[in-house]
Coordinates of C-alpha atoms and ligand atoms in Angstrom, one line a residue:
M1 CA 127.2 94.7 133.6
Q2 CA 124.0 94.1 132.4
K3 CA 123.6 93.8 128.5
S4 CA 120.7 96.5 128.9
A5 CA 122.9 98.4 131.5
T6 CA 125.9 98.7 128.4
R7 CA 123.3 99.3 125.3
S8 CA 122.2 103.0 126.9
I9 CA 125.7 103.8 128.3
L10 CA 126.4 104.0 124.9
T11 CA 123.6 105.0 123.8
A12 CA 124.3 108.1 125.7
S13 CA 127.9 108.2 125.6
L14 CA 126.5 109.0 121.5
L15 CA 124.1 111.0 122.4
A16 CA 126.3 112.9 124.6
V17 CA 128.8 113.6 121.8
G18 CA 125.6 115.1 119.7
F19 CA 125.0 111.6 117.9
N20 CA 121.5 112.0 117.9
T21 CA 119.4 110.9 115.8
P22 CA 119.5 114.4 113.2
A23 CA 117.2 115.9 111.6
F24 CA 118.5 114.8 107.8
C25 CA 117.8 111.2 109.5
Q26 CA 114.9 110.8 107.7
T27 CA 113.0 108.0 110.9
S28 CA 110.2 108.6 112.1
P29 CA 107.7 110.8 110.4
Q30 CA 105.8 110.9 113.7
A31 CA 108.1 113.6 114.3
N32 CA 108.0 115.4 111.1
T33 CA 110.7 114.2 109.4
T34 CA 110.8 111.9 106.0
L35 CA 111.1 108.7 104.9
L36 CA 111.3 107.8 101.9
V37 CA 108.5 106.1 100.1
D38 CA 107.5 103.6 96.6
I39 CA 111.1 103.1 97.0
D40 CA 110.6 100.2 94.5
H41 CA 109.7 103.2 92.2
R42 CA 112.4 104.7 92.9
P43 CA 115.9 105.5 90.2
S44 CA 118.6 104.0 92.7
T45 CA 121.8 102.3 92.9
S46 CA 121.6 99.7 94.6
L47 CA 124.4 98.5 97.7
N48 CA 123.3 95.1 97.7
G49 CA 126.5 92.0 97.6
D50 CA 128.9 91.7 99.7
W51 CA 130.2 94.2 101.7
R52 CA 133.2 94.1 104.4
T53 CA 132.6 93.5 108.2
I54 CA 133.9 92.9 111.8
V55 CA 132.7 91.4 114.2
D56 CA 132.8 93.4 117.6
Q57 CA 132.0 92.2 119.9
Y58 CA 133.3 94.4 122.7
S59 CA 132.2 97.4 121.3
T60 CA 136.1 98.3 120.1
G61 CA 135.1 99.9 117.3
I62 CA 133.1 102.4 119.9
Y63 CA 135.0 102.4 123.1
T64 CA 138.6 102.5 124.6
L65 CA 140.1 99.8 126.6
H66 CA 138.2 102.5 129.4
Q67 CA 135.3 103.1 128.0
E68 CA 135.6 106.2 126.3
L69 CA 134.2 106.7 123.2
R70 CA 137.0 106.6 120.3
K71 CA 138.1 109.2 118.3
D72 CA 139.6 106.9 115.9
G73 CA 136.8 104.2 116.1
F74 CA 136.1 101.9 113.4
F75 CA 133.7 105.0 111.8
M76 CA 136.9 106.2 110.5
N77 CA 137.8 103.2 108.1
A78 CA 141.4 103.9 108.4
P79 CA 143.5 102.1 106.1
F80 CA 145.9 99.3 107.4
D81 CA 150.1 100.0 107.9
P82 CA 151.6 96.6 109.0
S83 CA 154.9 98.9 110.0
G84 CA 152.9 102.1 111.5
H85 CA 150.9 102.8 114.4
P86 CA 149.2 99.9 115.4
Q87 CA 145.8 99.7 114.3
D88 CA 143.6 96.9 115.9
Y89 CA 141.0 96.9 113.0
N90 CA 141.9 96.8 108.9
F91 CA 138.3 96.7 106.8
A92 CA 140.2 96.5 103.4
N93 CA 141.0 92.2 103.9
A94 CA 137.6 91.6 106.2
A95 CA 135.8 89.1 105.9
T96 CA 132.7 89.8 103.7
L97 CA 128.5 89.4 105.1
R98 CA 125.9 89.3 101.8
V99 CA 123.8 92.7 102.3
P100 CA 120.8 92.2 102.6
G101 CA 121.0 88.4 104.9
D102 CA 121.5 87.6 108.2
W103 CA 123.2 87.0 109.5
N104 CA 123.4 84.6 111.8
T105 CA 122.9 81.8 108.8
Q106 CA 125.6 83.8 106.7
R107 CA 128.7 81.9 108.8
P108 CA 128.6 78.6 111.2
E109 CA 129.6 80.9 113.9
L110 CA 127.3 83.7 113.7
L111 CA 123.5 81.6 114.4
Y112 CA 123.7 82.4 118.2
Y113 CA 125.2 85.6 117.6
E114 CA 123.6 88.7 119.5
G115 CA 126.3 91.6 119.5
P116 CA 128.1 94.7 116.8
I117 CA 128.7 94.1 113.8
W118 CA 130.4 96.2 111.3
Y119 CA 129.7 96.8 107.5
E120 CA 131.8 99.0 105.4
K121 CA 131.4 99.1 101.2
D122 CA 133.1 101.7 99.0
F123 CA 130.5 103.1 96.5
Q124 CA 130.9 105.9 93.6
H125 CA 129.2 108.8 93.3
T126 CA 129.2 112.0 91.2
A127 CA 127.1 115.2 92.9
V128 CA 124.2 116.5 90.7
S129 CA 123.5 120.0 91.5
N130 CA 119.5 120.1 92.8
K131 CA 119.3 116.8 93.9
H132 CA 120.3 115.4 97.4
T133 CA 121.5 110.6 97.8
F134 CA 119.8 109.6 100.9
L135 CA 120.5 106.3 102.1
H136 CA 118.2 103.9 102.2
I137 CA 118.2 101.0 104.6
G138 CA 115.0 98.3 104.7
A139 CA 115.9 97.4 107.6
A140 CA 118.6 96.8 110.2
N141 CA 118.5 94.8 113.0
Y142 CA 118.0 96.0 115.1
R143 CA 120.2 99.3 116.2
T144 CA 122.0 101.1 113.8
F145 CA 124.8 103.4 113.0
V146 CA 125.5 105.5 110.1
W147 CA 128.2 107.5 109.2
V148 CA 129.5 108.2 105.0
N149 CA 133.6 109.3 104.9
T150 CA 133.8 109.3 108.6
K151 CA 131.1 112.0 109.5
K152 CA 128.1 110.7 111.9
I153 CA 124.7 111.1 109.7
C154 CA 122.8 109.3 111.8
E155 CA 120.9 106.5 113.5
H156 CA 118.4 103.8 114.1
E157 CA 116.0 101.7 116.6
G158 CA 113.9 98.9 115.3
G159 CA 114.7 96.2 113.3
F160 CA 111.7 95.4 110.8
T161 CA 110.8 99.5 109.2
P162 CA 112.9 101.6 106.2
F163 CA 114.9 104.8 107.4
D164 CA 116.5 107.0 104.8
C165 CA 119.0 109.5 105.9
D166 CA 120.2 112.7 103.7
I167 CA 124.4 111.8 102.8
T168 CA 124.4 114.4 100.9
A169 CA 126.7 116.7 102.5
A170 CA 128.9 114.4 103.4
L171 CA 129.4 113.0 100.0
H172 CA 132.6 114.3 97.2
D173 CA 133.1 113.3 93.3
G174 CA 134.9 110.1 93.3
S175 CA 135.1 107.4 95.3
N176 CA 133.0 107.5 99.3
F177 CA 133.1 104.8 101.9
V178 CA 129.8 104.2 104.4
V179 CA 130.6 102.7 107.4
L180 CA 127.5 100.9 109.5
S181 CA 127.4 99.4 113.3
V182 CA 124.8 97.2 113.2
D183 CA 123.9 95.7 117.4
S184 CA 120.4 93.5 117.1
T185 CA 121.2 93.4 121.0
R186 CA 117.9 92.5 122.6
I187 CA 117.3 95.4 125.4
A188 CA 115.1 95.9 128.1
E189 CA 113.6 99.1 126.8
G190 CA 113.6 97.6 123.4
V191 CA 110.5 97.0 120.2
P192 CA 110.8 94.0 120.9
T193 CA 111.8 93.7 124.6
L194 CA 114.0 90.0 125.6
Q195 CA 111.9 87.5 125.2
T196 CA 110.1 86.9 122.3
D197 CA 109.7 83.1 120.1
W198 CA 111.3 84.0 117.0
W199 CA 115.3 83.5 116.2
N200 CA 116.9 87.1 116.9
Y201 CA 118.4 87.6 113.2
G202 CA 120.0 90.2 113.4
G203 CA 122.6 92.8 110.8
L204 CA 121.2 95.2 107.1
T205 CA 118.1 92.3 106.6
R206 CA 117.1 93.9 103.7
D207 CA 117.7 95.8 100.3
V208 CA 120.4 99.0 100.5
S209 CA 120.4 101.3 97.9
L210 CA 121.5 105.2 97.5
V211 CA 117.9 107.0 96.6
E212 CA 118.6 110.6 94.5
V213 CA 115.8 112.9 95.6
P214 CA 115.1 116.7 93.9
D215 CA 115.4 119.2 97.1
Q216 CA 111.3 119.2 97.0
F217 CA 110.4 115.9 96.5
I218 CA 107.5 114.1 97.3
D219 CA 108.0 111.8 100.5
D220 CA 104.3 111.1 101.5
Y221 CA 101.5 110.4 99.8
D222 CA 97.3 108.2 100.7
L223 CA 95.6 107.8 97.8
H224 CA 92.1 105.5 98.6
L225 CA 88.5 104.6 97.5
S226 CA 85.7 107.3 99.6
R227 CA 84.4 105.2 102.1
T228 CA 81.4 107.7 101.1
D229 CA 81.1 107.5 97.5
R230 CA 82.9 104.2 95.9
S231 CA 83.1 106.7 92.1
V232 CA 85.8 108.7 94.8
I233 CA 89.1 108.1 95.3
E234 CA 90.4 110.6 97.8
G235 CA 93.2 111.3 100.1
Y236 CA 96.7 113.7 99.3
V237 CA 100.3 114.2 98.4
H238 CA 103.0 115.4 100.8
V239 CA 106.0 117.1 98.7
E240 CA 108.8 117.5 100.8
G241 CA 110.5 121.6 101.5
A242 CA 107.7 122.8 99.1
P243 CA 106.2 125.7 99.6
A244 CA 102.4 126.3 99.5
G245 CA 101.3 127.1 96.3
T246 CA 103.1 124.4 94.4
P247 CA 101.2 122.4 91.8
V248 CA 100.5 118.7 92.2
T249 CA 99.5 116.1 89.2
V250 CA 98.3 113.1 90.3
T251 CA 96.9 110.6 86.6
I252 CA 95.9 107.3 86.7
P253 CA 95.9 107.1 82.9
E254 CA 93.5 104.0 82.8
L255 CA 90.6 105.6 84.1
H256 CA 91.4 108.8 81.8
A257 CA 92.0 110.9 85.3
K258 CA 93.7 113.6 86.2
I259 CA 93.9 116.1 88.4
E260 CA 96.0 119.0 89.8
S261 CA 96.3 120.4 93.2
T262 CA 98.7 122.4 95.3
V263 CA 100.1 122.1 98.4
D264 CA 99.3 124.1 101.8
A265 CA 101.1 125.3 104.0
N266 CA 102.4 121.9 105.7
S267 CA 103.4 121.0 101.3
R268 CA 100.5 119.1 102.0
A269 CA 98.3 118.5 98.5
A270 CA 94.1 117.4 99.2
I271 CA 93.3 115.1 95.9
S272 CA 89.9 113.4 95.4
I273 CA 89.5 111.8 91.7
P274 CA 85.8 111.8 90.4
T275 CA 86.2 108.2 88.7
K276 CA 84.1 106.0 86.7
S277 CA 84.0 102.4 86.2
L278 CA 86.7 101.7 89.0
S279 CA 87.0 97.8 89.0
L280 CA 87.9 97.8 93.1
W281 CA 90.6 96.2 94.4
S282 CA 89.0 92.6 96.3
P283 CA 90.8 88.7 96.5
E284 CA 88.8 87.3 93.7
D285 CA 89.8 90.6 91.4
P286 CA 92.9 92.2 92.9
K287 CA 92.9 95.6 90.5
L288 CA 96.0 98.0 90.2
Y289 CA 96.1 100.9 88.8
K290 CA 98.7 102.6 88.0
V291 CA 99.0 106.1 89.7
E292 CA 101.6 108.2 88.1
I293 CA 102.2 111.4 90.9
S294 CA 105.1 114.6 90.2
S295 CA 105.2 117.9 91.3
G296 CA 107.9 119.7 90.4
P297 CA 111.3 118.3 89.0
D298 CA 109.6 115.0 91.2
K299 CA 107.5 112.0 89.5
I300 CA 107.3 108.6 90.7
E301 CA 104.4 105.5 89.7
D302 CA 103.0 103.3 91.9
T303 CA 100.8 101.0 91.6
I304 CA 98.0 101.3 93.7
G305 CA 94.2 99.3 94.2
F306 CA 91.2 100.6 95.4
R307 CA 88.7 99.3 98.6
T308 CA 87.2 99.6 100.8
I309 CA 87.6 98.0 104.1
E310 CA 85.4 98.9 107.4
T311 CA 82.9 97.0 110.5
R312 CA 79.4 96.4 110.2
G313 CA 78.5 95.4 113.8
T314 CA 80.2 92.0 114.3
Q315 CA 80.7 92.1 110.1
I316 CA 83.9 92.8 108.4
L317 CA 82.8 94.6 104.6
L318 CA 85.4 94.6 102.2
N319 CA 83.4 97.2 99.3
G320 CA 80.4 97.4 101.4
K321 CA 80.0 92.8 101.4
P322 CA 80.4 90.6 104.5
V323 CA 83.5 89.2 103.9
F324 CA 85.3 86.2 105.6
L325 CA 89.4 86.0 106.4
R326 CA 90.3 81.8 105.1
G327 CA 94.1 83.5 106.7
I328 CA 97.1 81.9 108.3
S329 CA 99.2 83.7 109.7
I330 CA 103.0 83.6 108.5
H331 CA 106.6 84.7 110.1
A332 CA 109.2 86.4 107.9
E333 CA 111.9 83.2 108.5
A334 CA 113.2 82.1 104.3
P335 CA 111.8 78.7 102.8
Y336 CA 114.4 76.3 103.0
R337 CA 117.3 78.1 103.4
T338 CA 116.0 79.0 106.7
G339 CA 117.0 83.4 108.2
R340 CA 115.0 86.6 107.0
A341 CA 112.9 86.1 104.4
Y342 CA 113.4 88.8 102.0
T343 CA 114.5 87.8 98.8
Q344 CA 111.2 87.4 96.5
K345 CA 111.9 83.6 96.0
D346 CA 111.0 83.8 99.5
V347 CA 108.0 85.2 98.8
D348 CA 106.7 83.4 96.0
T349 CA 107.1 80.4 98.0
L350 CA 105.4 81.9 101.3
L351 CA 102.9 83.9 99.7
G352 CA 102.3 80.7 96.8
W353 CA 101.3 78.0 99.8
A354 CA 99.1 80.2 101.6
K355 CA 97.3 80.5 98.4
E356 CA 97.6 76.7 97.6
L357 CA 96.0 76.8 101.7
G358 CA 92.9 78.9 100.2
C359 CA 93.8 81.8 101.7
N360 CA 91.8 85.0 101.5
Y361 CA 94.8 86.1 104.3
V362 CA 97.4 86.2 105.7
R363 CA 98.6 87.7 109.0
L364 CA 102.7 88.9 109.1
A365 CA 103.4 88.1 112.5
H366 CA 105.2 89.9 114.7
Y367 CA 106.3 92.5 112.1
P368 CA 106.5 94.8 109.0
H369 CA 108.1 91.9 107.0
D370 CA 109.8 92.9 103.7
E371 CA 107.8 95.7 101.0
R372 CA 108.0 92.7 98.4
M373 CA 105.5 90.9 100.9
T374 CA 102.7 93.6 100.6
R375 CA 103.4 94.2 97.4
T376 CA 103.2 91.1 95.9
A377 CA 100.3 90.4 98.3
D378 CA 98.4 93.2 96.8
R379 CA 99.0 91.2 93.2
L380 CA 97.7 88.0 94.6
G381 CA 94.6 89.1 95.8
L382 CA 95.2 88.4 99.7
M383 CA 94.1 91.0 102.4
V384 CA 96.7 91.7 105.5
W385 CA 96.8 91.5 108.5
S386 CA 100.6 93.6 109.2
E387 CA 101.6 94.2 112.9
I388 CA 104.4 95.5 114.9
P389 CA 106.1 93.7 117.2
D390 CA 104.6 95.5 120.5
Y391 CA 105.1 91.6 122.1
W392 CA 104.3 89.6 124.9
A393 CA 105.6 92.1 128.3
L394 CA 107.1 96.0 126.9
Q395 CA 108.3 98.6 129.1
F396 CA 104.4 99.9 129.0
D397 CA 105.2 102.1 131.6
N398 CA 108.2 103.4 129.9
Q399 CA 107.3 107.0 128.3
A400 CA 110.9 106.2 126.2
V401 CA 109.2 102.4 124.6
L402 CA 106.5 103.9 123.6
A403 CA 108.2 106.5 121.1
K404 CA 109.6 103.5 119.6
S405 CA 105.9 102.2 119.4
R406 CA 105.3 104.7 118.1
Q407 CA 108.4 105.8 115.5
Q408 CA 107.5 101.3 114.6
L409 CA 104.2 102.2 113.5
S410 CA 104.3 105.6 111.5
E411 CA 107.3 103.9 110.0
M412 CA 105.3 101.1 109.0
I413 CA 101.9 102.8 107.9
R414 CA 104.5 105.5 105.7
R415 CA 105.7 103.1 104.2
D416 CA 102.7 100.5 102.9
R417 CA 100.0 102.6 103.2
D418 CA 98.6 103.2 99.4
K419 CA 99.1 98.3 99.4
A420 CA 94.9 97.5 99.2
S421 CA 96.1 94.3 100.7
I422 CA 96.0 95.5 104.1
V423 CA 93.4 95.8 105.8
L424 CA 94.3 95.2 108.9
W425 CA 97.2 97.2 111.1
S426 CA 97.8 95.4 114.2
V427 CA 99.2 97.2 117.3
A428 CA 100.6 94.2 120.3
N429 CA 100.3 90.6 120.3
E430 CA 99.1 88.8 123.5
T431 CA 100.3 91.2 125.9
P432 CA 99.7 91.0 129.5
N433 CA 96.2 92.8 130.9
T434 CA 97.7 96.0 132.8
E435 CA 96.3 99.0 133.0
A436 CA 99.5 100.4 132.1
R437 CA 98.7 98.4 128.8
T438 CA 96.1 99.6 128.1
K439 CA 96.8 103.1 128.4
Y440 CA 99.6 102.9 126.3
L441 CA 98.3 100.7 123.9
T442 CA 95.3 102.6 123.4
A443 CA 97.7 105.3 122.6
M444 CA 98.8 103.4 120.2
V445 CA 95.2 102.4 118.7
D446 CA 94.4 105.7 118.7
L447 CA 97.6 107.2 116.4
A448 CA 96.8 104.1 113.6
H449 CA 93.5 105.5 113.6
Q450 CA 95.2 108.7 112.9
L451 CA 97.7 108.2 111.1
D452 CA 95.4 105.6 108.8
P453 CA 91.8 106.8 109.3
T454 CA 90.7 103.7 105.9
R455 CA 91.6 101.1 107.7
L456 CA 90.5 99.1 111.0
V457 CA 92.9 98.1 113.8
T458 CA 92.9 95.2 115.7
A459 CA 95.7 93.5 118.8
A460 CA 96.1 89.6 119.4
L461 CA 94.6 89.8 122.5
L462 CA 94.8 86.7 125.6
V463 CA 91.8 85.5 127.0
R464 CA 90.2 84.2 130.3
T465 CA 89.0 79.8 130.9
E466 CA 86.7 79.1 133.9
K467 CA 86.5 76.0 134.4
T468 CA 82.1 74.6 133.3
A469 CA 80.5 71.6 134.5
S470 CA 80.5 70.4 131.2
G471 CA 84.4 72.1 129.9
S472 CA 85.5 75.5 130.1
N473 CA 84.0 78.9 129.0
K474 CA 87.0 81.5 126.8
I475 CA 85.9 84.6 127.8
V476 CA 87.0 87.8 125.6
D477 CA 87.3 90.5 127.9
D478 CA 90.3 92.7 127.5
P479 CA 89.3 95.6 128.0
L480 CA 91.7 96.6 125.6
G481 CA 89.0 95.2 123.1
K482 CA 87.3 98.5 123.8
A483 CA 89.8 100.5 121.7
L484 CA 90.0 98.4 118.8
D485 CA 87.9 98.3 115.5
V486 CA 88.1 94.0 115.6
I487 CA 88.7 91.8 118.1
G488 CA 92.1 89.2 118.0
T489 CA 92.3 86.4 120.5
N490 CA 94.2 83.7 120.5
E491 CA 94.1 80.0 121.6
Y492 CA 95.7 76.7 121.9
I493 CA 93.3 74.4 123.3
G494 CA 94.6 71.0 122.3
W495 CA 98.4 72.5 122.9
Y496 CA 99.3 74.2 125.5
E497 CA 96.2 73.9 127.2
Q498 CA 93.2 70.5 127.0
H499 CA 93.5 67.7 124.3
A500 CA 92.6 68.3 121.2
E501 CA 88.5 66.9 121.7
G502 CA 88.9 69.9 124.7
A503 CA 87.1 71.8 121.9
D504 CA 84.2 70.4 122.0
T505 CA 83.5 71.1 125.1
T506 CA 84.2 74.9 125.0
T507 CA 82.5 77.6 124.4
W508 CA 82.6 80.6 123.8
D509 CA 81.5 84.5 125.9
I510 CA 82.8 87.7 124.0
R511 CA 81.5 90.4 126.0
Y512 CA 81.9 93.4 122.3
D513 CA 79.5 93.7 119.0
K514 CA 82.7 93.6 117.0
P515 CA 83.8 91.1 114.7
L516 CA 86.6 88.5 115.7
I517 CA 89.6 87.0 114.1
M518 CA 91.0 84.0 116.0
S519 CA 94.4 85.2 115.2
E520 CA 96.6 81.7 116.5
W521 CA 95.3 78.6 117.6
G522 CA 97.5 75.4 116.2
G523 CA 100.1 73.0 117.4
D524 CA 103.7 71.3 117.3
A525 CA 104.2 68.7 114.8
K526 CA 107.4 66.7 113.7
A527 CA 107.1 66.3 109.8
G528 CA 107.5 62.3 108.9
N529 CA 106.6 61.2 112.8
H530 CA 104.2 59.7 112.8
A531 CA 101.7 57.6 115.2
A532 CA 100.5 53.6 114.2
S533 CA 98.7 52.7 111.8
G534 CA 94.8 52.5 113.4
D535 CA 96.3 55.1 116.7
T536 CA 92.7 56.9 117.9
H537 CA 94.8 58.7 120.1
P538 CA 97.8 59.7 118.5
A539 CA 101.0 61.6 120.8
L540 CA 101.5 64.6 120.5
W541 CA 104.5 65.7 118.2
T542 CA 103.1 62.8 115.2
E543 CA 101.7 64.8 112.1
E544 CA 97.9 62.8 112.9
Y545 CA 97.7 64.4 116.5
Q546 CA 98.5 68.1 115.0
A547 CA 95.4 67.8 112.5
E548 CA 93.4 66.3 115.6
I549 CA 93.7 69.6 116.7
Y550 CA 93.0 71.3 113.7
R551 CA 89.7 68.9 113.3
H552 CA 88.2 69.5 117.3
Q553 CA 88.8 73.1 116.2
I554 CA 87.3 73.6 113.1
A555 CA 84.2 72.8 114.4
M556 CA 84.4 74.2 117.8
L557 CA 85.4 77.0 115.8
N558 CA 81.7 77.3 113.4
K559 CA 80.2 77.3 116.5
I560 CA 81.0 81.4 117.4
P561 CA 78.2 83.8 115.6
Q562 CA 81.0 86.5 115.2
L563 CA 84.1 84.8 114.3
R564 CA 84.7 86.7 111.1
G565 CA 88.3 85.5 110.2
T566 CA 91.1 83.7 110.8
S567 CA 94.9 82.3 110.7
P568 CA 96.2 79.1 112.3
W569 CA 99.9 78.9 113.7
I570 CA 101.6 78.6 111.2
L571 CA 102.7 78.4 107.8
M572 CA 105.6 77.0 108.0
D573 CA 108.1 76.5 110.5
F574 CA 110.6 79.2 112.4
R575 CA 113.9 79.7 114.2
S576 CA 113.9 80.0 117.8
A577 CA 115.7 80.2 120.5
R578 CA 112.9 78.9 123.4
R579 CA 112.0 76.2 121.7
V580 CA 115.2 72.9 122.9
N581 CA 113.6 69.8 123.0
P582 CA 116.4 67.9 120.5
G583 CA 115.0 65.7 118.3
L584 CA 111.7 67.2 118.3
Q585 CA 111.9 71.4 118.4
D586 CA 115.3 71.6 117.5
N587 CA 115.7 75.7 117.8
F588 CA 112.0 75.6 115.8
N589 CA 108.7 76.4 116.4
R590 CA 107.3 72.5 114.6
K591 CA 103.7 74.7 114.7
G592 CA 104.5 75.0 111.2
L593 CA 100.9 73.0 108.4
I594 CA 104.6 72.8 106.4
S595 CA 107.8 72.1 107.4
D596 CA 110.9 74.2 107.1
Q597 CA 112.5 71.8 104.3
G598 CA 108.4 72.0 102.3
V599 CA 107.2 69.1 104.0
R600 CA 103.6 69.4 104.0
K601 CA 102.2 68.5 107.2
Q602 CA 98.6 66.2 107.5
A603 CA 97.3 68.8 109.1
F604 CA 97.6 70.7 106.1
F605 CA 95.2 69.3 104.0
I606 CA 92.4 69.7 107.2
L607 CA 93.1 73.0 107.1
Q608 CA 92.6 72.3 102.9
K609 CA 89.7 71.1 102.1
A610 CA 88.3 73.2 105.1
Y611 CA 88.7 76.6 103.5
K612 CA 88.6 75.2 100.0
D613 CA 85.1 74.0 100.7
K614 CA 84.2 76.7 102.3
T615 CA 82.8 74.9 105.8
L616 CA 84.7 77.3 107.9
G617 CA 83.3 80.2 108.9
R618 CA 80.8 82.3 107.6
A619 CA 81.3 85.7 106.7
E620 CA 77.9 87.0 107.9
Ligands
GCU1 C1 102.3 82.7 120.3 C2 102.3 83.6 120.0 C3 103.5 83.3 119.1 C4 104.1 81.9 119.1 C5 102.9 81.1 119.6 C6 103.0 79.6 120.1 O1 100.9 82.8 120.9 O2 101.9 84.4 119.6 O3 104.2 84.4 118.5 O4 105.6 81.6 117.9 O5 101.9 81.7 121.0 O6 103.8 79.7 121.6 O7 104.2 79.4 119.3

């Protein structure tokens, strides 16, 4: 039976017994539910550490041998009595996995594992009146079901965005336990779908914690600089459960600014803060302000930068001034140890390399990264392209898939809307140019603008190629471009097409009067694989040839008048099941400018010089 069929039966079965996304499972703000934000500034009890786990390849923890739903599944966490009923599981002496962390890189036998794994954790709790306790999961790839003290709580689909489930009603004083099933099986109706050029790292890949909030709590806010008046900070604060008239206070101590407002019938308070001597956030001066937001018993603080990002014809304007985005693409692959990146050390290494390269921008491909990445980009002054995994050939004619894309976009924007570093939301990467796809993604662009009118919306498009008398012509006329604010395009002249010098005779015909970002280009090189010295035609896969690609590409890019940014593919080699050439790839995509072990290849220094000398691209 096809995996995807199995998966949909599992989902259907769980739905059949009322296991759908209950209102208290805060997964998608899009359906007016609440997803906790600013978690890293809220008091919480970490559940990180060792969890007991059971690899359950046949979903035995949910199904009988006749594929019926069990009432005594693993979610019961029943104690095992050797003299009693011959129970076929026992968490008490199960092997553990570290949380957060993908399972693939924690045990050699799990490197290629795709399927369900059960997680169990005991924790102490003391009830506090007028408080709700949420289980916060920073990310779990790919589909997660949650039980607390044997009671079903919620479920979530999507491997790269946070979700929160209100577990208050299931808790009691003293010892409690949570059981999760995380299933990393790729599914045809997933987001992403079956084909991806990155490793399908499964499990609880980001922080897990318990977060207590008052009955009425601040669950969403958007504070940004007005595009029409850069001395005014505007936006809103949403207080979940608050009746109209509930007061809200926003304070920015350093600006001696304090605003009182009240929520309307939708529990949302409009905010407008006139300011004087505001320092605008920019890569050169990434100024962040402490912002305190309070409403009734709830109070949180955040650090927020204020800037504007907009376009004017083919220019991108940061704080009203033309800017060129000198960037690099980055996967959430942990340097050195590999696996999903989630620690501050991973983040500091990756973004430190981007700064060393001379970047003022990073493309966080192809999914929302750990929140530490965007928080750190705020601090370091790196503009960010943040993307949902509407990657390659989704089922663009399937409304249920569109709902998943909408959910993941909403979760990404809800989590990161107050990060000044994010200047672009991307709704897709290299999708096939069909009518269904353009309709689907135009709806996604509209949703992004609706959820966040303060940022630019883009996507990485494929381009057409025509032969010309002297070489080739790249035509950028994907109909999705009509809906985008900024056109992203991927091309691999010198790798997947032509040789490096083919870039010298390539022209570009961009059919949109909009800013263009060359969102991907490059080629593979195995670090340490060198051509013979003096070889004027270095072979593919050598560092010398990758450097040749960069030299010719940079010269070509400088001939594109409306180019306003670039993010070559990619900062660091990353694991991919599609890359199986032994000795050269060994399940790694080798387009990194740096190997997964931190070895800088020759092309790194070619791009670094172009960025530091500012000889690549122009802002106007
Ligand atoms: C594509 C795709 C990347 C992929 C890259 C490659 O453009 O967007 O995800 O890794 O090309 O083929 O290396």
